Coordinates of C-alpha atoms and ligand atoms in Angstrom, one line a residue:
M464 CA -11.6 -13.7 -117.8
S465 CA -10.9 -11.2 -120.6
S466 CA -8.2 -9.2 -118.8
A467 CA -6.5 -7.6 -121.8
T468 CA -3.1 -7.4 -120.2
S469 CA -3.0 -10.4 -117.8
T470 CA 0.3 -12.2 -117.6
A471 CA 1.5 -15.2 -115.7
A472 CA 1.0 -13.2 -112.5
V473 CA -2.7 -13.8 -112.7
S474 CA -3.4 -17.5 -112.6
T475 CA -6.7 -18.9 -113.6
G476 CA -7.1 -20.3 -110.1
S477 CA -7.4 -16.8 -108.7
E478 CA -9.9 -15.5 -111.2
A479 CA -13.3 -14.9 -109.9
T480 CA -15.7 -14.9 -112.9
D481 CA -16.6 -18.6 -112.4
I482 CA -17.9 -18.1 -108.9
P483 CA -21.5 -19.6 -108.8
Q484 CA -24.0 -16.9 -107.8
E485 CA -25.3 -19.1 -105.0
R486 CA -24.9 -19.0 -101.2
R487 CA -23.0 -21.8 -99.6
V488 CA -22.0 -22.1 -95.9
V489 CA -19.4 -24.8 -95.2
T490 CA -18.0 -23.7 -91.8
E491 CA -19.2 -21.7 -88.9
I492 CA -18.9 -17.9 -89.6
P493 CA -16.2 -16.7 -89.2
G494 CA -14.5 -20.0 -90.1
P495 CA -11.1 -21.3 -88.8
R496 CA -8.9 -19.6 -91.4
S497 CA -10.7 -16.3 -90.9
R498 CA -10.2 -16.6 -87.1
E499 CA -6.5 -17.3 -87.6
L500 CA -6.1 -14.2 -89.9
H501 CA -8.1 -12.1 -87.4
A502 CA -5.7 -13.0 -84.6
R503 CA -2.7 -12.0 -86.8
R504 CA -4.5 -8.7 -87.7
Q505 CA -5.2 -7.8 -84.1
A506 CA -1.5 -7.9 -83.4
V507 CA -0.7 -5.3 -86.1
V508 CA -3.9 -3.3 -86.9
P509 CA -5.4 -1.0 -84.3
P510 CA -9.0 -1.6 -83.1
G511 CA -10.1 1.9 -84.3
V512 CA -10.2 0.3 -87.8
H513 CA -13.1 -2.0 -87.0
S514 CA -14.6 -4.8 -89.2
V515 CA -18.3 -5.4 -89.0
L516 CA -17.9 -9.1 -89.9
P517 CA -14.3 -10.4 -89.5
V518 CA -14.6 -12.9 -92.4
Y519 CA -11.6 -12.6 -94.6
I520 CA -12.4 -12.5 -98.3
D521 CA -10.3 -14.3 -100.9
R522 CA -12.2 -13.4 -104.1
A523 CA -15.5 -12.1 -105.3
H524 CA -17.7 -11.9 -108.4
D525 CA -20.9 -9.9 -108.9
S526 CA -22.9 -10.6 -105.7
I527 CA -20.9 -13.4 -104.1
L528 CA -17.9 -13.1 -101.7
V529 CA -15.8 -16.2 -101.3
D530 CA -14.0 -16.2 -97.9
V531 CA -10.7 -18.0 -97.0
D532 CA -12.7 -20.9 -95.6
G533 CA -14.6 -21.5 -98.9
N534 CA -17.9 -20.0 -97.8
R535 CA -19.9 -18.2 -100.5
I536 CA -21.5 -15.2 -98.9
V537 CA -24.2 -13.1 -100.5
D538 CA -23.1 -9.5 -100.5
V539 CA -26.1 -7.2 -99.9
C540 CA -24.0 -4.2 -99.0
G541 CA -21.4 -4.0 -101.8
G542 CA -18.6 -2.5 -99.7
I543 CA -21.2 0.1 -98.7
G544 CA -22.7 0.9 -102.0
V545 CA -19.4 0.7 -104.0
M546 CA -20.0 -2.4 -106.0
T547 CA -23.0 -1.1 -107.9
V548 CA -21.9 -2.9 -111.1
G549 CA -21.0 -6.0 -109.1
H550 CA -17.6 -7.4 -108.0
T551 CA -14.9 -7.9 -110.6
D552 CA -17.2 -6.7 -113.4
E553 CA -15.4 -7.9 -116.6
A554 CA -15.5 -4.6 -118.4
V555 CA -14.2 -2.7 -115.3
V556 CA -11.4 -5.2 -114.8
A557 CA -10.4 -5.1 -118.4
A558 CA -10.4 -1.3 -118.6
A559 CA -8.4 -0.9 -115.3
S560 CA -6.0 -3.7 -116.3
A561 CA -5.3 -2.1 -119.7
Q562 CA -4.7 1.3 -118.1
L563 CA -2.5 -0.1 -115.4
A564 CA -0.2 -1.5 -118.0
K565 CA -0.2 1.7 -120.0
V566 CA 0.3 4.4 -117.4
T567 CA -0.4 4.1 -113.7
H568 CA 0.4 7.6 -112.5
T569 CA 1.8 10.9 -113.7
L570 CA -0.1 13.3 -111.3
F571 CA -2.7 15.1 -113.2
T572 CA -1.5 18.5 -111.9
M573 CA 2.0 17.7 -113.4
T574 CA 1.3 16.1 -116.8
P575 CA -2.4 15.2 -117.5
Y576 CA -4.0 12.3 -119.4
E577 CA -7.3 11.6 -121.2
P578 CA -9.2 9.3 -118.8
Y579 CA -9.6 12.2 -116.3
V580 CA -11.1 14.4 -119.0
Q581 CA -13.4 11.5 -120.0
V582 CA -14.7 11.1 -116.4
A583 CA -15.4 14.9 -116.2
E584 CA -17.3 14.7 -119.5
H585 CA -19.4 11.8 -118.3
L586 CA -20.2 13.7 -115.1
A587 CA -21.1 16.8 -117.0
K588 CA -23.6 14.7 -119.0
H589 CA -25.3 13.3 -116.0
V590 CA -25.4 15.9 -113.2
P591 CA -28.8 17.7 -113.2
G592 CA -28.3 21.3 -114.1
S593 CA -25.4 20.8 -116.3
T594 CA -26.2 21.4 -120.0
P595 CA -24.1 21.0 -123.3
E596 CA -24.1 24.8 -123.6
A597 CA -23.0 25.4 -120.0
P598 CA -21.4 22.1 -118.8
Y599 CA -20.5 21.7 -115.1
K600 CA -16.8 21.2 -114.4
T601 CA -15.2 18.5 -112.3
L602 CA -12.3 18.1 -109.9
L603 CA -11.4 14.5 -109.1
M604 CA -10.1 13.3 -105.7
N605 CA -9.8 9.9 -104.0
S606 CA -12.6 9.5 -101.4
G607 CA -16.0 10.8 -100.4
A608 CA -14.6 12.7 -97.5
E609 CA -12.2 14.5 -99.8
A610 CA -15.0 15.3 -102.1
V611 CA -16.9 16.9 -99.2
E612 CA -13.7 18.8 -98.1
N613 CA -13.2 20.2 -101.5
G614 CA -16.9 21.0 -102.0
V615 CA -16.7 23.2 -98.9
K616 CA -13.4 24.8 -100.0
I617 CA -14.8 25.7 -103.4
A618 CA -18.0 27.1 -101.9
R619 CA -16.1 29.2 -99.4
K620 CA -13.8 30.6 -102.1
Y621 CA -16.7 31.4 -104.4
T622 CA -18.9 33.0 -101.7
G623 CA -16.2 34.5 -99.4
R624 CA -18.3 33.2 -96.5
P625 CA -17.3 30.7 -93.7
G626 CA -20.5 28.9 -92.7
I627 CA -21.3 25.3 -93.4
A628 CA -24.8 24.1 -93.0
V629 CA -25.6 20.3 -92.6
L630 CA -28.6 18.3 -91.5
E631 CA -29.3 16.1 -88.5
H632 CA -28.7 12.4 -89.3
A633 CA -26.0 13.4 -91.8
Y634 CA -22.8 11.5 -92.5
H635 CA -20.0 13.1 -94.5
G636 CA -16.8 11.3 -93.6
R637 CA -14.0 10.8 -91.1
T638 CA -11.4 13.5 -91.9
L639 CA -11.1 16.3 -89.3
L640 CA -13.5 18.6 -91.1
T641 CA -16.1 16.0 -92.1
S642 CA -16.1 14.2 -88.7
S643 CA -17.2 17.5 -87.3
M644 CA -20.1 17.7 -89.8
N645 CA -21.6 14.3 -88.9
H646 CA -24.6 13.9 -86.7
K647 CA -23.0 11.3 -84.5
A648 CA -20.1 12.3 -82.2
A649 CA -19.5 8.7 -81.3
P650 CA -17.6 7.0 -82.9
Y651 CA -16.6 9.6 -85.5
A652 CA -15.5 12.7 -83.6
L653 CA -15.2 11.6 -80.0
G654 CA -11.8 12.5 -78.6
Y655 CA -10.5 14.0 -81.8
G656 CA -11.3 17.6 -80.9
P657 CA -11.2 20.5 -81.0
R658 CA -13.9 20.1 -83.7
V659 CA -14.2 22.5 -86.6
G660 CA -16.2 25.6 -86.1
D661 CA -18.8 27.4 -88.2
I662 CA -20.8 24.2 -88.8
Y663 CA -24.6 24.4 -88.2
K664 CA -26.6 21.2 -87.8
A665 CA -30.2 21.9 -88.8
P666 CA -33.3 19.6 -88.3
N667 CA -33.9 17.4 -91.3
S668 CA -37.0 15.8 -92.8
Y669 CA -37.7 12.4 -91.4
P670 CA -41.3 11.6 -92.3
L671 CA -41.7 8.4 -90.3
H672 CA -40.9 10.4 -87.1
D673 CA -41.6 14.0 -87.6
G674 CA -44.9 13.6 -89.6
L675 CA -44.1 17.0 -91.3
S676 CA -44.9 17.9 -94.9
G677 CA -41.9 18.8 -97.1
E678 CA -42.7 22.5 -96.9
D679 CA -43.1 22.4 -93.1
A680 CA -39.9 20.5 -92.6
A681 CA -38.1 22.9 -94.9
R682 CA -39.5 25.9 -93.0
R683 CA -38.2 24.4 -89.8
T684 CA -34.7 23.8 -91.3
I685 CA -34.6 27.3 -92.7
A686 CA -35.8 29.0 -89.5
F687 CA -33.1 27.1 -87.6
L688 CA -30.3 28.2 -90.0
E689 CA -31.5 31.8 -90.2
K690 CA -31.4 32.1 -86.5
Q691 CA -28.3 30.1 -85.6
A692 CA -26.1 30.8 -88.6
G693 CA -27.5 33.8 -90.5
A694 CA -28.0 33.1 -94.2
S695 CA -25.5 35.8 -95.2
D696 CA -22.7 33.9 -93.3
L697 CA -23.4 30.6 -95.0
A698 CA -21.1 29.4 -97.8
C699 CA -23.0 26.2 -98.4
L700 CA -25.8 23.9 -97.4
I701 CA -24.7 20.3 -97.9
V702 CA -27.4 17.5 -98.0
E703 CA -27.6 13.9 -98.8
P704 CA -30.7 13.6 -101.0
I705 CA -31.3 10.2 -99.4
Q706 CA -29.4 10.1 -96.1
G707 CA -27.1 7.1 -96.0
E708 CA -25.5 6.4 -92.6
G709 CA -28.5 8.2 -91.1
G710 CA -30.8 5.3 -92.1
F711 CA -31.7 5.7 -95.7
I712 CA -34.0 8.6 -94.8
V713 CA -36.0 9.8 -97.8
P714 CA -37.2 13.4 -97.2
A715 CA -40.8 14.4 -97.6
E716 CA -41.8 15.6 -101.1
G717 CA -41.0 19.3 -101.6
Y718 CA -38.4 19.4 -98.9
L719 CA -35.3 19.5 -101.1
P720 CA -36.7 21.9 -103.7
A721 CA -37.7 24.4 -100.9
L722 CA -34.1 24.2 -99.4
A723 CA -32.6 24.7 -102.9
A724 CA -34.8 27.7 -103.6
W725 CA -33.9 29.3 -100.3
C726 CA -30.2 28.7 -101.0
R727 CA -30.6 30.4 -104.4
E728 CA -32.3 33.4 -102.9
N729 CA -29.6 33.8 -100.4
G730 CA -26.4 33.1 -102.4
I731 CA -25.7 29.9 -100.6
V732 CA -24.1 27.1 -102.6
F733 CA -26.4 24.0 -102.6
I734 CA -24.2 20.9 -102.4
A735 CA -25.7 17.4 -103.0
D736 CA -23.6 14.7 -101.3
E737 CA -24.4 11.8 -103.6
V738 CA -21.5 9.7 -102.4
Q739 CA -23.8 6.9 -101.4
A740 CA -27.0 7.5 -103.4
G741 CA -25.3 8.2 -106.7
M742 CA -24.1 6.3 -109.7
A743 CA -27.3 4.6 -110.9
R744 CA -28.1 3.0 -107.6
T745 CA -31.5 4.7 -107.2
G746 CA -32.7 4.2 -110.8
T747 CA -31.4 7.6 -112.1
V748 CA -27.7 8.3 -112.4
F749 CA -28.0 10.7 -109.5
S750 CA -30.8 10.5 -107.0
I751 CA -31.3 14.3 -106.8
A752 CA -32.9 14.1 -110.3
Q753 CA -35.9 12.4 -108.7
F754 CA -36.4 15.4 -106.4
G755 CA -36.4 17.9 -109.2
V756 CA -33.4 19.8 -107.9
E757 CA -30.4 21.1 -109.8
P758 CA -27.5 21.3 -107.3
D759 CA -24.8 23.9 -107.6
I760 CA -22.2 21.2 -106.7
L761 CA -22.7 17.4 -106.7
L762 CA -20.3 15.0 -104.9
S763 CA -19.8 11.5 -106.1
A764 CA -17.6 8.7 -104.9
K765 CA -18.4 5.2 -103.7
G766 CA -19.9 3.5 -106.8
I767 CA -18.1 5.6 -109.4
A768 CA -15.2 3.4 -110.3
G769 CA -16.2 -0.2 -109.6
G770 CA -14.2 -0.4 -106.4
L771 CA -11.2 1.8 -107.2
P772 CA -10.8 4.9 -105.1
L773 CA -12.2 8.0 -107.0
A774 CA -14.4 10.9 -106.1
G775 CA -15.9 13.7 -108.1
I776 CA -16.7 17.3 -107.2
T777 CA -18.8 18.6 -110.1
G778 CA -20.3 22.1 -110.1
R779 CA -21.4 25.1 -112.0
A780 CA -18.5 26.6 -114.0
E781 CA -18.7 30.0 -112.3
I782 CA -18.3 28.3 -108.8
M783 CA -15.7 25.8 -109.8
D784 CA -13.6 28.5 -111.7
A785 CA -13.4 30.7 -108.5
S786 CA -10.4 28.7 -107.2
Q787 CA -6.9 29.8 -108.2
P788 CA -4.6 27.5 -110.2
G789 CA -2.9 25.2 -107.7
G790 CA -5.6 25.7 -105.0
L791 CA -7.1 22.3 -105.8
G792 CA -5.7 18.8 -106.3
G793 CA -3.6 16.2 -104.6
T794 CA -1.0 13.5 -105.5
F795 CA -3.4 10.7 -106.3
G796 CA -6.6 12.5 -107.1
G797 CA -8.1 11.3 -110.4
N798 CA -5.6 8.4 -110.8
P799 CA -5.6 7.1 -114.4
V800 CA -6.5 3.5 -113.4
A801 CA -9.4 4.6 -111.3
C802 CA -10.5 7.0 -114.1
A803 CA -10.4 4.2 -116.7
A804 CA -12.5 2.0 -114.3
A805 CA -15.0 4.9 -113.9
V806 CA -15.3 5.3 -117.7
A807 CA -16.1 1.6 -117.9
V808 CA -18.7 2.0 -115.1
F809 CA -20.4 4.8 -117.0
E810 CA -20.4 2.7 -120.2
Q811 CA -21.8 -0.3 -118.3
I812 CA -24.7 1.8 -117.0
E813 CA -25.8 2.4 -120.6
A814 CA -24.8 -0.9 -122.2
R815 CA -26.6 -3.0 -119.6
D816 CA -29.4 -0.5 -118.9
L817 CA -28.5 -0.6 -115.2
L818 CA -31.0 2.1 -114.4
A819 CA -33.8 -0.4 -115.4
E820 CA -32.0 -3.0 -113.3
A821 CA -32.2 -0.7 -110.3
R822 CA -35.9 -0.3 -110.8
R823 CA -36.2 -4.1 -111.1
I824 CA -34.5 -4.5 -107.8
E825 CA -36.9 -2.0 -106.2
R826 CA -39.9 -4.0 -107.6
V827 CA -38.6 -7.4 -106.7
F828 CA -36.8 -6.8 -103.5
G829 CA -38.8 -3.9 -102.3
G830 CA -42.0 -5.9 -102.9
G831 CA -40.5 -8.8 -101.0
L832 CA -39.6 -6.5 -98.0
R833 CA -43.2 -5.3 -97.9
E834 CA -44.4 -8.9 -97.6
L835 CA -41.9 -9.4 -94.8
Q836 CA -43.2 -6.3 -93.1
A837 CA -46.7 -7.9 -93.0
A838 CA -45.2 -11.0 -91.2
H839 CA -42.9 -9.1 -88.8
P840 CA -44.5 -6.2 -86.9
A841 CA -41.1 -4.9 -85.8
I842 CA -40.6 -3.7 -89.4
A843 CA -42.1 -0.3 -89.1
E844 CA -41.3 1.0 -92.6
V845 CA -39.8 -0.1 -96.0
R846 CA -38.3 2.8 -97.8
G847 CA -35.8 3.9 -100.4
T848 CA -35.7 3.9 -104.1
G849 CA -34.1 1.6 -106.7
A850 CA -31.4 -0.6 -105.2
M851 CA -31.0 1.7 -102.1
L852 CA -33.6 0.2 -99.8
A853 CA -34.0 -0.1 -96.1
I854 CA -36.3 -1.3 -93.3
E855 CA -36.7 0.6 -90.1
V856 CA -37.1 -1.6 -87.0
L857 CA -39.1 -0.2 -84.0
R858 CA -40.6 -1.8 -80.9
P859 CA -44.1 -2.8 -82.2
G860 CA -46.7 -0.2 -81.3
T861 CA -44.1 2.5 -80.4
R862 CA -41.8 5.0 -82.0
E863 CA -38.8 3.5 -80.2
P864 CA -35.9 2.2 -82.4
D865 CA -34.9 -1.4 -81.6
G866 CA -31.2 -1.3 -82.4
A867 CA -30.6 -4.5 -80.4
L868 CA -33.0 -6.5 -82.6
V869 CA -31.3 -5.1 -85.7
S870 CA -28.0 -6.3 -84.5
R871 CA -29.4 -9.8 -83.8
V872 CA -31.0 -10.0 -87.3
V873 CA -27.7 -9.0 -88.9
E874 CA -25.9 -11.6 -86.9
E875 CA -28.4 -14.4 -87.7
A876 CA -28.1 -13.5 -91.4
A877 CA -24.3 -13.6 -91.3
Q878 CA -24.5 -17.1 -89.8
R879 CA -26.6 -18.1 -92.8
G880 CA -24.1 -16.5 -95.3
V881 CA -25.8 -13.2 -96.0
L882 CA -23.9 -10.0 -95.4
L883 CA -26.2 -7.2 -94.2
L884 CA -25.4 -3.8 -92.9
S885 CA -27.3 -1.9 -90.2
T886 CA -27.6 1.9 -90.4
G887 CA -29.1 4.9 -88.6
V888 CA -28.2 7.1 -85.7
H889 CA -29.9 4.6 -83.4
N890 CA -28.9 1.5 -85.4
Q891 CA -32.6 1.4 -86.2
A892 CA -32.5 0.3 -89.8
I893 CA -31.1 -2.4 -92.1
R894 CA -29.9 -1.1 -95.5
F895 CA -29.7 -3.0 -98.7
L896 CA -27.2 -2.0 -101.4
P897 CA -27.1 -4.9 -103.8
S898 CA -25.2 -5.1 -107.0
L899 CA -27.6 -3.9 -109.8
K900 CA -26.9 -7.3 -111.5
M901 CA -28.1 -9.4 -108.5
T902 CA -30.4 -12.0 -109.9
D903 CA -34.0 -12.4 -108.9
A904 CA -33.2 -15.9 -107.6
L905 CA -30.5 -14.4 -105.3
L906 CA -32.8 -11.6 -104.2
A907 CA -35.4 -14.2 -103.2
D908 CA -32.8 -16.2 -101.3
V909 CA -31.9 -13.0 -99.3
L910 CA -35.5 -12.4 -98.5
A911 CA -36.0 -16.0 -97.3
V912 CA -32.9 -15.6 -95.1
L913 CA -34.2 -12.3 -93.7
D914 CA -37.5 -13.9 -92.8
E915 CA -35.7 -16.7 -91.0
S916 CA -33.3 -14.3 -89.3
F917 CA -36.2 -12.1 -87.9
T918 CA -37.8 -15.3 -86.6
A919 CA -34.6 -16.6 -85.1
A920 CA -33.9 -13.2 -83.5
G921 CA -37.3 -13.4 -81.8
A922 CA -39.3 -10.9 -83.9
Ligands
PLP1883 C1 -19.3 7.2 -97.3 C2 -19.8 8.6 -97.4 C3 -18.9 9.7 -97.3 C4 -17.4 9.5 -97.1 O1 -16.8 8.8 -98.1 P1 -15.4 8.1 -97.9 O2 -15.0 7.6 -99.2 O3 -15.6 7.0 -96.9 O4 -14.5 9.2 -97.4 C5 -19.4 10.9 -97.5 N1 -20.7 11.1 -97.7 C6 -21.6 10.1 -97.8 C7 -23.0 10.4 -98.0 C8 -21.2 8.8 -97.6 O5 -22.0 7.8 -97.7

């Protein structure tokens, strides 16, 4: 490994780059050492922090996780869309290691440093709407939920209005504000009340179920908001261009442009939450570009820094400049190591043409999913773009979600060494968030395991 600064503390034995990109199951899953660790964990970690698959990971590279029992597991969720450039990407590890040894922390709001500015420059280059003449400006924080919190703060300051509009099936985080913005009360908000007020949850566009055109769905959303909130009371409308936890729901064509136009006419800040869909995953750096919308504010996090905690709030200068000095920030926001990693991620997107890799995955894996659909009638739809793909699972011949079947398929795949993740308000979908470097051979292996898992699960 080419870690520029590694010392004796990093032994060759713990390096990950030589992990074969092949699945290998050598114990039951979870294996004995994972079970041991899980028992220790349960004594000292509360159950509110749940793990989907209690398999303890020792090291990882690109698309393979090696657990403490020596199983090689294919990672098709990438820490939920975080490992877009793959685990332990050499360039990211080298950049972060070098920065770690130079300066780890000063607090940007005390004494600043260049990597923060570099990340803001990269974002200004890629967020639709930002131009070299009028670049968007960026505040950096640590997590997606913090990005949402700050997007809302900034929009309220700029507009002087209180109201927050969100969509059904939305997910925006687990802080007190964001848990009130989510579609699902359980498990995110239940028992943590009182919930935050002035949040309006409008119907979304969900073509498989509502059958509406983009314009009709937008009319429904807007009518709801005008009646329940009043446009002049709304600071912002916050949307995920492709809804993540909601089930990778892609809105009908024309839906998002109609909402953005309505926001513009009514002085409402249009915020694109690209925390999950962003950072090259969908074949463009930000997915909103594919919908022909220029957001007033764009939120990024998950995939931005190759696994280090970082989040960006990037918006039109006029909006971002409305906040007073000292009104924005936080101790760790825009940490230099995370920023250095993010700069490396932006460079990798160009150097390895990762946008083309996302389109390759759509072709290869999306095509394979359509073949699976022909073999398994429970698969009602294959949707998504680039390397953000999902299948929705319904009881054949009905519109009823089959969350129980989804759970069984995910479990069968885990036993075979493939880490999948379900999604959707009714657990009705399986989402795929592979590394953009996942090989065609590994993608084919995952498809074969999916086929077996559907059959084993009785579908
Ligand atoms: C994950 C996610 C968040 C929250 O991000 P955290 O880093 O977990 O706080 C917000 N919005 C979307 C769309 C997400 O997928």
